[in-house]
Coordinates of C-alpha atoms in Angstrom, one line a residue:
M1 CA 0.4 0.3 0.5
S2 CA 1.6 3.0 -1.1
A3 CA 1.7 6.0 1.1
A4 CA -0.6 7.6 -0.6
S5 CA -3.8 6.0 -0.5
Q6 CA -3.7 5.1 3.5
A7 CA -6.2 6.2 6.5
V8 CA -6.0 5.3 9.3
V9 CA -8.4 3.5 11.5
I10 CA -9.6 2.7 14.9
E11 CA -12.6 -0.5 14.8
G12 CA -12.6 -0.5 19.0
P13 CA -10.9 -0.2 21.9
G14 CA -7.3 -1.1 21.2
E15 CA -7.7 -2.4 17.9
L16 CA -5.8 -0.8 15.3
R17 CA -6.2 -0.8 10.9
L18 CA -4.5 1.4 8.3
V19 CA -6.2 0.6 5.1
P20 CA -7.0 2.2 1.9
H21 CA -7.9 6.0 1.5
E22 CA -10.0 6.6 -0.7
P23 CA -10.8 11.2 -1.2
A24 CA -14.8 10.7 -0.8
A25 CA -15.8 13.5 -3.6
P26 CA -17.0 16.2 -1.8
A27 CA -21.1 17.3 -2.2
A28 CA -22.8 20.6 -2.2
G29 CA -21.6 22.9 0.0
E30 CA -18.2 20.2 1.2
A31 CA -14.6 20.6 0.0
L32 CA -12.3 18.4 -0.6
V33 CA -8.9 19.0 1.8
R34 CA -5.4 17.5 1.2
V35 CA -4.3 16.6 4.6
H36 CA -1.5 17.8 5.8
A37 CA -0.2 17.3 9.1
S38 CA -2.3 16.0 11.6
G39 CA -2.0 16.0 15.8
I40 CA -1.8 13.4 17.8
C41 CA -3.4 15.0 21.8
G42 CA -4.9 13.0 24.5
S43 CA -8.1 12.4 23.3
D44 CA -6.7 10.5 20.4
R45 CA -5.1 8.6 23.2
E46 CA -8.6 8.2 24.7
V47 CA -10.2 7.3 21.5
Y48 CA -7.3 4.4 21.2
Q49 CA -7.6 3.1 24.6
G50 CA -11.5 3.4 24.8
N51 CA -12.2 5.3 27.5
R52 CA -13.6 9.0 25.9
P53 CA -16.8 9.5 27.2
E54 CA -19.5 7.7 25.8
G55 CA -21.5 10.1 23.5
Y56 CA -18.2 11.0 22.7
V57 CA -17.1 8.8 20.1
R58 CA -18.7 6.8 17.5
Y59 CA -16.1 3.1 16.1
P60 CA -15.1 2.3 13.9
L61 CA -13.6 5.9 13.2
T62 CA -10.3 7.9 11.6
P63 CA -9.0 10.4 14.3
G64 CA -7.8 13.4 13.4
H65 CA -9.3 16.6 14.3
E66 CA -5.6 18.9 15.2
W67 CA -4.8 19.1 11.1
S68 CA -3.9 21.5 8.5
G69 CA -3.7 21.6 5.0
T70 CA -5.0 22.4 1.8
V71 CA -8.2 22.4 -0.8
E72 CA -7.8 20.4 -3.1
A73 CA -11.3 20.3 -4.8
V74 CA -14.8 21.6 -3.5
G75 CA -19.5 20.7 -4.0
S76 CA -21.5 22.7 -6.0
G77 CA -22.0 25.9 -4.0
V78 CA -18.9 26.3 -2.8
P79 CA -16.4 29.2 -4.7
G80 CA -14.2 27.4 -6.5
S81 CA -11.9 30.3 -5.3
L82 CA -10.6 27.9 -2.2
V83 CA -9.3 25.5 -4.5
G84 CA -5.5 25.8 -4.1
R85 CA -5.2 27.3 -1.1
K86 CA -4.5 26.6 2.8
V87 CA -6.3 25.7 5.7
V88 CA -7.7 24.8 8.7
G89 CA -10.8 23.5 9.9
E90 CA -13.4 23.8 12.7
G91 CA -14.2 20.1 14.5
F92 CA -17.8 20.2 16.0
R93 CA -20.5 19.4 13.7
N94 CA -22.7 22.0 15.0
C95 CA -26.9 21.9 13.1
Q96 CA -26.5 25.6 12.3
V97 CA -30.6 26.4 13.6
C98 CA -30.2 25.8 17.3
D99 CA -30.9 29.7 19.1
R100 CA -26.6 27.9 20.1
C101 CA -25.6 27.5 17.3
H102 CA -27.2 30.7 16.0
E103 CA -25.8 32.8 18.5
G104 CA -22.3 31.7 17.6
E105 CA -22.5 29.7 20.6
T106 CA -21.1 26.1 18.1
T107 CA -19.5 23.9 20.4
L108 CA -23.4 24.4 22.6
C109 CA -24.9 23.0 19.7
T110 CA -28.5 21.5 21.1
A111 CA -28.7 18.9 17.9
G112 CA -25.8 16.8 20.0
Y113 CA -22.1 16.2 20.1
E114 CA -20.9 15.9 16.1
E115 CA -16.8 16.8 15.7
T116 CA -14.5 15.2 13.5
G117 CA -12.1 12.4 14.6
F118 CA -14.1 11.5 17.0
T119 CA -17.6 11.0 15.3
R120 CA -16.7 11.6 11.8
P121 CA -14.0 10.9 9.3
G122 CA -10.5 12.7 10.7
A123 CA -7.3 13.5 9.3
M124 CA -5.3 11.4 9.7
A125 CA -5.5 10.3 6.5
T126 CA -4.8 11.4 2.7
T127 CA -7.3 13.8 2.6
L128 CA -10.4 15.0 4.3
T129 CA -13.7 16.3 3.0
L130 CA -16.6 18.5 5.3
P131 CA -18.0 21.3 5.5
A132 CA -16.9 24.3 2.9
R133 CA -18.0 26.5 6.0
L134 CA -15.3 24.6 8.6
L135 CA -12.9 26.2 7.3
H136 CA -10.5 29.1 7.6
V137 CA -7.9 29.8 5.9
L138 CA -4.9 30.6 6.0
A139 CA -2.4 33.5 4.0
D140 CA -0.1 31.8 0.9
D141 CA 2.9 31.6 3.1
A142 CA 1.8 30.1 6.2
D143 CA 3.4 27.1 7.9
L144 CA 1.3 24.2 7.3
T145 CA 3.4 22.1 9.5
A146 CA 3.0 24.9 13.1
A147 CA -0.2 25.5 11.2
A148 CA -1.4 22.0 12.3
L149 CA -1.7 23.0 15.4
L150 CA -4.0 25.6 14.8
E151 CA -6.7 23.4 16.7
P152 CA -6.0 23.3 20.0
A153 CA -4.8 27.1 19.9
A154 CA -8.4 27.9 18.9
C155 CA -9.8 26.0 22.2
I156 CA -7.3 28.2 24.5
A157 CA -8.3 31.8 21.8
A158 CA -11.2 31.1 23.5
A159 CA -9.9 31.3 27.0
A160 CA -8.2 34.1 26.2
L161 CA -11.2 35.7 24.7
K162 CA -13.9 35.0 27.6
A163 CA -11.1 36.3 29.8
N164 CA -10.6 39.0 29.0
A165 CA -7.2 40.0 29.9
R166 CA -6.6 44.1 29.5
P167 CA -3.2 45.5 28.6
G168 CA -1.2 46.7 31.7
E169 CA -3.0 43.7 33.6
R170 CA -1.4 40.8 35.8
V171 CA -1.8 37.8 33.6
A172 CA -0.9 33.9 34.8
V173 CA -0.9 30.9 33.4
V174 CA -1.8 27.4 34.5
G175 CA -0.5 24.2 32.5
T176 CA 2.5 24.0 30.4
G177 CA 1.7 21.8 28.2
T178 CA 0.6 22.1 24.8
L179 CA -2.2 24.4 26.1
G180 CA -0.3 26.5 28.4
M181 CA 2.4 27.4 26.3
F182 CA -0.4 28.4 23.9
A183 CA -2.4 30.7 26.2
V184 CA 1.2 32.6 27.0
Q185 CA 1.4 32.9 24.1
F186 CA -2.1 34.9 23.6
L187 CA -1.5 36.5 27.0
K188 CA 1.9 37.3 25.9
A189 CA 0.2 39.3 22.5
G190 CA -2.6 42.3 25.5
S191 CA 0.7 43.2 26.8
P192 CA 0.2 42.5 30.3
S193 CA 2.5 44.0 32.7
E194 CA 3.3 40.4 34.3
L195 CA 3.5 37.4 33.3
L196 CA 3.2 34.8 35.6
V197 CA 3.4 30.3 34.5
V198 CA 3.0 28.2 37.0
G199 CA 3.5 24.6 36.6
T200 CA 4.9 21.4 37.7
R201 CA 8.0 20.6 35.0
P202 CA 11.2 22.9 35.4
D203 CA 12.7 22.7 32.2
R204 CA 9.6 24.1 30.9
E205 CA 10.5 27.5 32.3
E206 CA 12.8 28.3 29.3
L207 CA 9.8 27.4 26.3
S208 CA 7.6 30.1 28.9
R209 CA 10.1 32.7 29.2
T210 CA 10.9 32.5 25.3
F211 CA 6.3 33.0 24.6
G212 CA 6.9 35.4 26.7
A213 CA 6.6 34.7 30.5
S214 CA 8.9 37.4 32.8
D215 CA 8.5 34.4 36.2
F216 CA 8.1 31.3 36.4
R217 CA 7.0 28.9 39.7
T218 CA 6.6 25.3 40.1
R219 CA 4.2 24.3 42.3
D220 CA 5.8 22.7 45.2
Q221 CA 7.8 26.8 45.3
E222 CA 5.3 30.0 47.7
L223 CA 3.2 31.0 44.4
P224 CA 2.0 35.3 44.9
A225 CA -1.4 37.0 44.3
D226 CA -4.0 39.5 43.7
F227 CA -3.6 38.8 39.9
D228 CA -6.2 40.0 37.9
V229 CA -6.3 36.7 34.8
V230 CA -5.2 33.2 35.3
I231 CA -5.8 31.3 32.3
E232 CA -6.1 26.8 34.2
T233 CA -4.9 24.6 30.8
A234 CA -3.2 21.4 33.6
G235 CA -6.4 19.4 34.4
S236 CA -4.8 18.4 36.6
A237 CA -6.4 16.6 41.1
T238 CA -5.8 20.5 41.8
A239 CA -5.4 23.4 38.7
A240 CA -7.7 24.4 39.6
T241 CA -7.6 25.3 42.8
T242 CA -4.4 26.5 42.8
A243 CA -5.3 28.6 39.6
A244 CA -8.0 30.1 42.1
S245 CA -5.4 30.6 44.6
L246 CA -3.6 33.7 42.8
L247 CA -6.3 35.4 41.5
R248 CA -7.7 39.5 43.6
R249 CA -10.8 39.7 44.3
G250 CA -12.9 40.3 41.3
G251 CA -9.9 38.0 39.6
R252 CA -10.9 36.1 36.6
L253 CA -11.1 32.7 36.0
V254 CA -11.0 30.7 32.6
L255 CA -10.7 27.2 33.5
T256 CA -10.0 24.7 30.5
G257 CA -8.9 21.6 31.8
I258 CA -10.9 18.2 32.5
P259 CA -9.4 16.3 35.7
A260 CA -10.6 12.6 36.4
A261 CA -12.3 12.1 38.9
G262 CA -12.2 13.1 42.3
A263 CA -10.5 16.4 41.3
E264 CA -10.9 19.1 44.6
G265 CA -13.7 21.5 43.7
L266 CA -13.7 25.6 43.4
D267 CA -14.7 26.4 47.4
P268 CA -18.4 28.6 47.0
T269 CA -17.9 30.5 49.3
D270 CA -14.1 32.1 48.3
L271 CA -15.9 32.5 44.6
V272 CA -18.7 35.0 46.8
V273 CA -16.5 36.8 49.3
R274 CA -14.1 37.0 47.2
Q275 CA -16.3 37.8 44.0
L276 CA -14.3 35.6 41.1
E277 CA -15.2 35.4 37.7
V278 CA -15.8 31.8 36.5
H279 CA -15.6 30.7 33.1
T280 CA -15.1 27.6 30.9
V281 CA -14.0 26.3 27.6
F282 CA -14.8 23.0 26.2
G283 CA -13.5 23.3 22.4
A284 CA -13.6 26.4 20.0
P285 CA -17.1 28.2 18.5
P286 CA -15.7 30.0 14.9
Q287 CA -15.1 33.6 16.7
A288 CA -12.0 32.0 18.6
W289 CA -11.2 29.8 15.5
A290 CA -10.5 33.7 13.0
H291 CA -9.2 35.1 16.5
T292 CA -6.8 32.0 16.2
V293 CA -5.7 32.8 12.3
R294 CA -5.3 36.4 13.1
V295 CA -3.8 35.9 15.9
F296 CA -1.4 33.2 13.9
G297 CA -0.9 36.1 10.9
A298 CA -0.2 38.4 12.8
G299 CA 3.0 36.6 13.8
L300 CA 1.8 36.7 17.2
L301 CA 2.0 32.9 17.3
D302 CA 4.8 30.1 16.9
P303 CA 3.5 26.7 17.3
L304 CA 6.8 25.4 16.2
P305 CA 8.7 25.1 18.6
L306 CA 6.4 23.1 20.6
V307 CA 6.6 20.4 17.5
T308 CA 8.7 17.7 18.6
H309 CA 8.2 14.5 16.3
E310 CA 6.9 14.0 13.3
L311 CA 6.2 10.3 11.3
P312 CA 4.3 8.7 9.6
L313 CA 1.1 8.2 9.6
D314 CA 1.5 4.0 9.9
E315 CA 3.5 5.0 13.2
F316 CA -0.1 5.4 14.8
A317 CA 1.0 3.2 18.1
H318 CA 4.0 4.6 18.5
A319 CA 3.0 8.2 18.5
I320 CA 0.1 6.8 20.7
E321 CA 2.9 5.9 23.0
L322 CA 4.7 8.6 23.0
V323 CA 1.6 10.7 23.7
G324 CA 1.3 8.6 27.0
S325 CA 5.2 8.2 27.3
G326 CA 5.4 10.5 30.6
D327 CA 8.7 11.9 28.4
P328 CA 9.6 15.3 28.8
K329 CA 11.4 15.6 25.6
V330 CA 8.0 14.5 23.8
G331 CA 5.6 17.7 23.3
K332 CA 3.5 18.0 20.3
V333 CA 3.7 14.8 18.0
L334 CA 2.3 15.1 14.4
L335 CA 1.2 12.5 11.4
R336 CA 2.2 12.9 8.4
P337 CA 0.1 11.4 5.8

């Protein structure tokens, strides 16, 4: 089987096949994209291992919700000018007609959960066919390898928009993974007076400072307080409480991590007495995607230093092992069809 015609298929938990791939001709309103790269996320590992929550995966499945590529063909009703353009695309397949969709909150679509790479075929294949309305066009000179990370960046853009950090405010990020490093870059772009990063990995200090952090602490160090804005990305059992403890009275907290059962909850008395403003993010609505593409195009977002491995599709199982290894030398892993 040539590398030009492959797709990863997860038949069920732990059941993996590499199959011949036939591009799906775009129907009305759709576009066919040649995939340049697809990122591996912790949720892809959940899909492979079988511990993604019920209703949030449908087997058999071609995974891949973080991707970049080039439009090869379009169906009727789609501008032909899209052909040849570099693109990324939203994952949530929203209904477009419910109240939430009309308000632009497509990740809250009341028609139920549908997402590329989880319930619909994803990008770990030579091509991906999807509704053209989900595409976001990149500049002609955009780096498609870097752009493959714009999906996780868009989730953090949603957090940054909710945080509404203003120039000169004191801001902090809890978590030093891919999402945390994106949060640092989005907050830095807003010209904070101080940008603290808190994590468990001292080896991430240099990268954090490269992206704009003015201070770095591990959680066993004394942590300052009185921050205006904190974005939490760690998803550990104590991350939310650590993040809340950094805030001033009336400060703004955005939670993006999804901890396992048994995590420490926020103290409602503390929230009320300190009048903390708490937001949460799951996925990225169109506004966040548009914001991400703008910030990326302006050179304020640099995903490439986060990429440590690029592998062919037939090394999917190895890529999943890398992502779950806990090795500090493993950052973002990309599959290249």
